[in-house]
Short mmCIF file of C-alpha atoms and ligand atoms in Angstrom, two decimals:
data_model
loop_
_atom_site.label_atom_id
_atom_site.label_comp_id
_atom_site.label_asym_id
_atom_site.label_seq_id
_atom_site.Cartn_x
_atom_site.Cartn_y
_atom_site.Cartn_z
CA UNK H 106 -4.43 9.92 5.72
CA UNK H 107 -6.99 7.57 6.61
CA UNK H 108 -6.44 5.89 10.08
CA UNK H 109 -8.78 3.17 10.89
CA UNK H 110 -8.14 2.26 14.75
CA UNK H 111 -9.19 -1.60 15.61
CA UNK H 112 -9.63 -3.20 19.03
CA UNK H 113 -7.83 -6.42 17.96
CA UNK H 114 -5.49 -8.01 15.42
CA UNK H 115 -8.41 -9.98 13.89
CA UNK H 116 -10.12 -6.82 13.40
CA UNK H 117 -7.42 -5.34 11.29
CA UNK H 118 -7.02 -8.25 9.43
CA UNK H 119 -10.73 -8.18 8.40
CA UNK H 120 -10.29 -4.48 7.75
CA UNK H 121 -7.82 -5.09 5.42
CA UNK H 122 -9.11 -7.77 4.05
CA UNK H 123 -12.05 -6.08 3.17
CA UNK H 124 -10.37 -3.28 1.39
CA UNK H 125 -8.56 -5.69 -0.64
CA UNK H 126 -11.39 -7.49 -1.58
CA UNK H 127 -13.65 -4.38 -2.85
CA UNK H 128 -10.59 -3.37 -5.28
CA UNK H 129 -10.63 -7.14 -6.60
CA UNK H 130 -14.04 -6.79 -7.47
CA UNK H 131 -14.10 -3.71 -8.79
CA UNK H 132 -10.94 -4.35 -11.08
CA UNK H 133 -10.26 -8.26 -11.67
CA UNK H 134 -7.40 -7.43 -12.94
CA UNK H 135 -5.58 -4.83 -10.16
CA UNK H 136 -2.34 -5.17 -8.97
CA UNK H 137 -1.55 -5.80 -5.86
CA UNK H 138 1.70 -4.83 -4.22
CA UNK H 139 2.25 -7.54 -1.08
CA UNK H 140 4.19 -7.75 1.52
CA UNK H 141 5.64 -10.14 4.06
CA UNK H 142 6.46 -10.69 7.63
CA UNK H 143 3.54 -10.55 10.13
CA UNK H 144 1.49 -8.17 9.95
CA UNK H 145 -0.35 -9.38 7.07
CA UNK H 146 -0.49 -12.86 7.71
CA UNK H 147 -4.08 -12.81 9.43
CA UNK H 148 -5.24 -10.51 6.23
CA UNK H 149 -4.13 -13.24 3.76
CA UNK H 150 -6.01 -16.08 5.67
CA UNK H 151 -9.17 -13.60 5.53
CA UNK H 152 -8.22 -13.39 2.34
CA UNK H 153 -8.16 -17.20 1.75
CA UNK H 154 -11.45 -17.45 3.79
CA UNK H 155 -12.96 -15.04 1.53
CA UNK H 156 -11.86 -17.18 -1.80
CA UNK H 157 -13.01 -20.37 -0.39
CA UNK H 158 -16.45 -19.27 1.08
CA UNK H 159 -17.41 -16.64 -1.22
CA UNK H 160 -15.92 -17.41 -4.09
CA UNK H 161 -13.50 -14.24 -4.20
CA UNK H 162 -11.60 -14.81 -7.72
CA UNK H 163 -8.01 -13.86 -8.39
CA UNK H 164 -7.75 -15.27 -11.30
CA UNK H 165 -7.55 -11.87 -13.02
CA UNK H 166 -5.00 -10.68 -10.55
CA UNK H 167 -1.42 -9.50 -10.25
CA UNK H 168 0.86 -9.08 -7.69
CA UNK H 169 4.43 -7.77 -7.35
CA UNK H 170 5.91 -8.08 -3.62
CA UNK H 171 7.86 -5.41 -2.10
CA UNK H 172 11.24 -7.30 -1.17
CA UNK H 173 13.67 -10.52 -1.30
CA UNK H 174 16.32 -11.87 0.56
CA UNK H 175 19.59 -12.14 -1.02
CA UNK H 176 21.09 -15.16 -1.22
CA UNK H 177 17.81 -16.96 -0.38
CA UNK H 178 16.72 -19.13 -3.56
CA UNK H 179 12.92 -18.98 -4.32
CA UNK H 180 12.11 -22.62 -3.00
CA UNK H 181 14.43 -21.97 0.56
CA UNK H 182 11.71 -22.06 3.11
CA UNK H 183 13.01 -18.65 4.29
CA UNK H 184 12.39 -16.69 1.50
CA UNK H 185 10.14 -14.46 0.69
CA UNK H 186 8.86 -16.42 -2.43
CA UNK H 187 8.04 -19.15 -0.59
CA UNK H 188 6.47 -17.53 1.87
CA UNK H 189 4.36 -15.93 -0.49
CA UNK H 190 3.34 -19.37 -1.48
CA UNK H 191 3.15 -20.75 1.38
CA UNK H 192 0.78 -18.33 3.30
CA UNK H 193 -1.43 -16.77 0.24
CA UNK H 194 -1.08 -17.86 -3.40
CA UNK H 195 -1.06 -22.12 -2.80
CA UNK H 196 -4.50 -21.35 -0.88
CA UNK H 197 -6.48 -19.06 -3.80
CA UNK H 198 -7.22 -19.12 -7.78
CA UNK H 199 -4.18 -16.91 -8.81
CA UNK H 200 -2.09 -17.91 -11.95
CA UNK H 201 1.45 -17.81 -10.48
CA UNK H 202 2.93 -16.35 -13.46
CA UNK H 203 1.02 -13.03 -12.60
CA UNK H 204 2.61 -12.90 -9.49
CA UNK H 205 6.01 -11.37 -9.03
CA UNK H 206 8.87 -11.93 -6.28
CA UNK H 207 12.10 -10.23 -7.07
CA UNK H 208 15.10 -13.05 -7.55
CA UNK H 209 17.61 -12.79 -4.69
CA UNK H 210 19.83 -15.25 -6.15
CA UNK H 211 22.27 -15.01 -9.50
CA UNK H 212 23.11 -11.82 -10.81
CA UNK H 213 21.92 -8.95 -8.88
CA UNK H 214 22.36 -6.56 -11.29
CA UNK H 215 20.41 -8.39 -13.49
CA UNK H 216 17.83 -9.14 -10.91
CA UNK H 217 17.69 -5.32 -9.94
CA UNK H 218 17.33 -4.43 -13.77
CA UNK H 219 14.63 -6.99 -13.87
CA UNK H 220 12.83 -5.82 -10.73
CA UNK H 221 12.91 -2.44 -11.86
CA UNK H 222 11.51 -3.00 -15.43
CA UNK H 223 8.71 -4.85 -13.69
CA UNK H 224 7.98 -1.68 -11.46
CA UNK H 225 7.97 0.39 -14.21
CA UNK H 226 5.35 -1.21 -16.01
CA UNK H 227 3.19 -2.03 -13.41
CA UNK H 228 0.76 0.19 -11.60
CA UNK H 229 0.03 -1.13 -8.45
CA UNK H 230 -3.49 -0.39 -7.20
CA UNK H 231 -2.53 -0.64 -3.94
CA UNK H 232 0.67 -1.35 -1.51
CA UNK H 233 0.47 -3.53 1.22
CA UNK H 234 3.18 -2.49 4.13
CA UNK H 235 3.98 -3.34 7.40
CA UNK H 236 6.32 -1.18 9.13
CA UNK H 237 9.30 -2.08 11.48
CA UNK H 238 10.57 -1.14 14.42
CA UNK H 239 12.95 1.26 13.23
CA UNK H 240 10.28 3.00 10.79
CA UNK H 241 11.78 1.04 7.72
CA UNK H 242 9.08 0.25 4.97
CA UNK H 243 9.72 -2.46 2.33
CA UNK H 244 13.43 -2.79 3.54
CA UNK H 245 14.14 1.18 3.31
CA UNK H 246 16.67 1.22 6.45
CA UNK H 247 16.56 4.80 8.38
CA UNK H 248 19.63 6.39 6.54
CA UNK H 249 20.43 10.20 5.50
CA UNK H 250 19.56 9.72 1.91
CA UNK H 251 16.82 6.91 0.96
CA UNK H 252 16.71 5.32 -2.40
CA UNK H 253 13.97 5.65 -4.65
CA UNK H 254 13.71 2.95 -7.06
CA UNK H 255 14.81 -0.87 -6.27
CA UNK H 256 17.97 -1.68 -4.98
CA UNK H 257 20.01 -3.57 -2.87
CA UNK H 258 19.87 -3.16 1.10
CA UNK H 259 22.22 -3.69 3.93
CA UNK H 260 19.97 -4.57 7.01
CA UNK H 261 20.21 -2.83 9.88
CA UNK H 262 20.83 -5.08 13.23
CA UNK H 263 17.53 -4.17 14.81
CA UNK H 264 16.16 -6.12 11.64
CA UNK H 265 18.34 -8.99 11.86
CA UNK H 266 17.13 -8.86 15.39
CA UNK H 267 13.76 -8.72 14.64
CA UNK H 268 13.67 -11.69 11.44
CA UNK H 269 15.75 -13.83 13.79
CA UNK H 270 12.35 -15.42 14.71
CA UNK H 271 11.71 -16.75 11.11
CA UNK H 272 15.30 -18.44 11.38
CA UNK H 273 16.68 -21.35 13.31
CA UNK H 274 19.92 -18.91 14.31
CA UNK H 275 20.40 -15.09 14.16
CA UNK H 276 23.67 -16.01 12.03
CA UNK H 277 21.19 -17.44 9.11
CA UNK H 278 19.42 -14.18 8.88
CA UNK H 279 20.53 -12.89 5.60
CA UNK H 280 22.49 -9.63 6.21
CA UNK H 281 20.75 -8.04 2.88
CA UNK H 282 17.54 -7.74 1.05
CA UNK H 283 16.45 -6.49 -2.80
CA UNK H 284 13.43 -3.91 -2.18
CA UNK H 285 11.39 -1.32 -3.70
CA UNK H 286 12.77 1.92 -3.48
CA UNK H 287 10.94 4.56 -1.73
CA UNK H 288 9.80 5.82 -5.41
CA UNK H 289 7.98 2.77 -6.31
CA UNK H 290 6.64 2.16 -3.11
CA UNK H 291 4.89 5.88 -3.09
CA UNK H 292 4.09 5.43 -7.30
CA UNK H 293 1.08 3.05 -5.57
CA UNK H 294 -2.22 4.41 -6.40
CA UNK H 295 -3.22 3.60 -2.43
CA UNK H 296 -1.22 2.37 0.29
CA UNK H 297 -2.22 0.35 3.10
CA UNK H 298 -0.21 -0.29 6.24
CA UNK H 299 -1.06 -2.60 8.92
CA UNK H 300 0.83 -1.66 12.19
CA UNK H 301 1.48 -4.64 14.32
CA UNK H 302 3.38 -5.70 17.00
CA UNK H 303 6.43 -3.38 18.97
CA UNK H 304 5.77 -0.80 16.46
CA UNK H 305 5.65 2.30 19.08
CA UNK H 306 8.05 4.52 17.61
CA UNK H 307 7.61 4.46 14.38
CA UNK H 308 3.80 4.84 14.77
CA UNK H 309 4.23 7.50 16.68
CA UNK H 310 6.91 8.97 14.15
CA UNK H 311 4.00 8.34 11.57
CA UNK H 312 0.86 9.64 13.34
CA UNK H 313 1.82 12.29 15.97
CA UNK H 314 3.85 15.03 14.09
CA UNK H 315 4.15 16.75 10.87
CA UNK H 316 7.55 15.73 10.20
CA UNK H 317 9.33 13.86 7.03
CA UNK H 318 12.19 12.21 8.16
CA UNK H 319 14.90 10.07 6.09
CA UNK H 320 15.79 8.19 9.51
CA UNK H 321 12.02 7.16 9.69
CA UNK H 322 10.97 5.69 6.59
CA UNK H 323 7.60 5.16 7.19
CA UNK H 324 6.96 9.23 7.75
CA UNK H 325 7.34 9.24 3.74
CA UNK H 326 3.57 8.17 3.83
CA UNK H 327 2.71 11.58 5.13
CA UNK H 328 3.38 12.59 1.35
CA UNK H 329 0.99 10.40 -0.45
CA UNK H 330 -2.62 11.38 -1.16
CA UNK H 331 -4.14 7.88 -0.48
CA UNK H 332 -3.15 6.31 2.41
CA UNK H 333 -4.83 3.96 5.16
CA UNK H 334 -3.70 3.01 8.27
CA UNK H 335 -4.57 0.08 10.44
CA UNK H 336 -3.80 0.63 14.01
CA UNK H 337 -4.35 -1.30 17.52
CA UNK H 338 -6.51 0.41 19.82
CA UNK H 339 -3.68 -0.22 22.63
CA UNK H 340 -0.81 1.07 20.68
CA UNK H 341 -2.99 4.46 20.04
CA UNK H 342 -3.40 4.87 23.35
CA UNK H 343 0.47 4.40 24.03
CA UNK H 344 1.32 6.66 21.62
CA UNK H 345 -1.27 9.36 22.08
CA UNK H 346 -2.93 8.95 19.31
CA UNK H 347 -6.21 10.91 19.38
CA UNK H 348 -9.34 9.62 16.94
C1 F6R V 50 8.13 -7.29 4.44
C2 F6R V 50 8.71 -5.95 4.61
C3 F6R V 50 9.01 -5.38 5.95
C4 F6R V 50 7.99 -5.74 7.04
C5 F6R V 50 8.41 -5.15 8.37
C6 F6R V 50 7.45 -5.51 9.49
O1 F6R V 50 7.97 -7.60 3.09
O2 F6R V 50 8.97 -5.33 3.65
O3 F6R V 50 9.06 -3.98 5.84
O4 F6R V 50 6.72 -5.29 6.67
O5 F6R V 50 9.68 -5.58 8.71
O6 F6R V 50 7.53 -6.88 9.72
P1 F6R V 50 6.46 -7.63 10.64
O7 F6R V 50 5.15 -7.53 9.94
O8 F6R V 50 6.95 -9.05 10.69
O9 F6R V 50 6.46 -6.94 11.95
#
């Protein structure tokens, strides 16, 4: 594991950023896994930068995004679609048909089947992840047994908690989410997380032991052969994190 420790948020935004931007040269036509939420916000307006001023092309590009609210439609400004939209693909040269959001309205069997087929035939270069509070990756909730292709996901209420900020009301937080499973997430060629925010125990879960632990998602990482971290300098220090 490949832990790259930053003295600011803009830092690990250009870090990541930059790593994402040497696989779309090299392959035009990768796929990138995305995901939402905060964390990679800054990355995907370094990303936009990058497009505008140095003419970084996506047109080859595809993208498949780790989750969906259900009961969301694609064009509520809530969802994950549109936020996709909204903070990355309305701002660069990628043809929205290559990019993929899984439905979290209609059938959800259907939209499961659909999400999985897509998984199956893509390999994704690299995952994007941001990690919350309670170790969950994607929307993998700590549990005894995770799931490892997509599926549907109850949310735990430290999650509500925490998503409440995107929503007018805790009560319009959507109390479940389609995501990868923890088997497509881990099929990614590379992973790349960008820790951000109240993230203390879970990073410390992540980076300070040797454990693999169903009740902390993100310790599944410790298993794949290609993984970088981006981590504050501060929330090394708090957890102890030696480099
Ligand atoms: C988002 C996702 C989630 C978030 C996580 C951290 O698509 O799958 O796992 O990455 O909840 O969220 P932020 O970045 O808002 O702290």
């Amino acid at each position: 594991m490949e832990v790259i420790v930053v003295g600011s948020y803009e830092e690990a935004s250009e870090k990541a950023a930059e790593i994402i931007e040497k696989i779309v040269k090299e392959k035009p036509d990768c796929t990138l896994g995305l995901a939402t939420g905060s964390s990679p916000v800054g990355m995907y307006n370094e990303l936009i930068r990058k497009h505008k001023e140095e003419g970084l092309d996506f047109s080859g590009v595809h993208t498949v995004n780790l989750d969906e609210y259900v009961g969301l439609a694609p064009d509520h400004s809530r969802s994950y679609r549109y936020f996709m939209d909204d903070v990355l693909f309305n701002h660069i040269n990628i043809d929205k048909d290559n990019t993929y959001v899984a439905k979290g309205i209609g059938d959800m069997d259907e939209n499961l089947k659909e999400f999985n087929d897509v998984l199956e035939k893509a390999q994704v270069d690299i995952q994007v992840l941001g990690v919350g509070a309670d170790g969950h990756i994607g929307f993998n909730e700590p549990s005894k047994c995770l799931v490892a292709g997509a599926h549907k996901e109850k949310l735990d209420e430290s999650t509500i908690d925490a998503n409440q900020r995107f929503f007018n009301s805790r009560d319009e937080v959507p109390r479940s989410a389609i995501t990868m499973g923890i088997g497509n997430i881990m099929k990614a060629k590379r992973l790349l997380l960008i820790v951000n925010g109240n993230k203390k125990e879970a990073a410390k879960r992540l980076l300070t032991d040797d454990l693999v632990d169903t009740m902390c998602p993100v310790t599944f990482l410790k298993m794949h052969r290609d993984v970088t971290v981006i981590l504050e300098e501060a929330l090394a220090a708090e957890i102890g994190y030696k480099y």
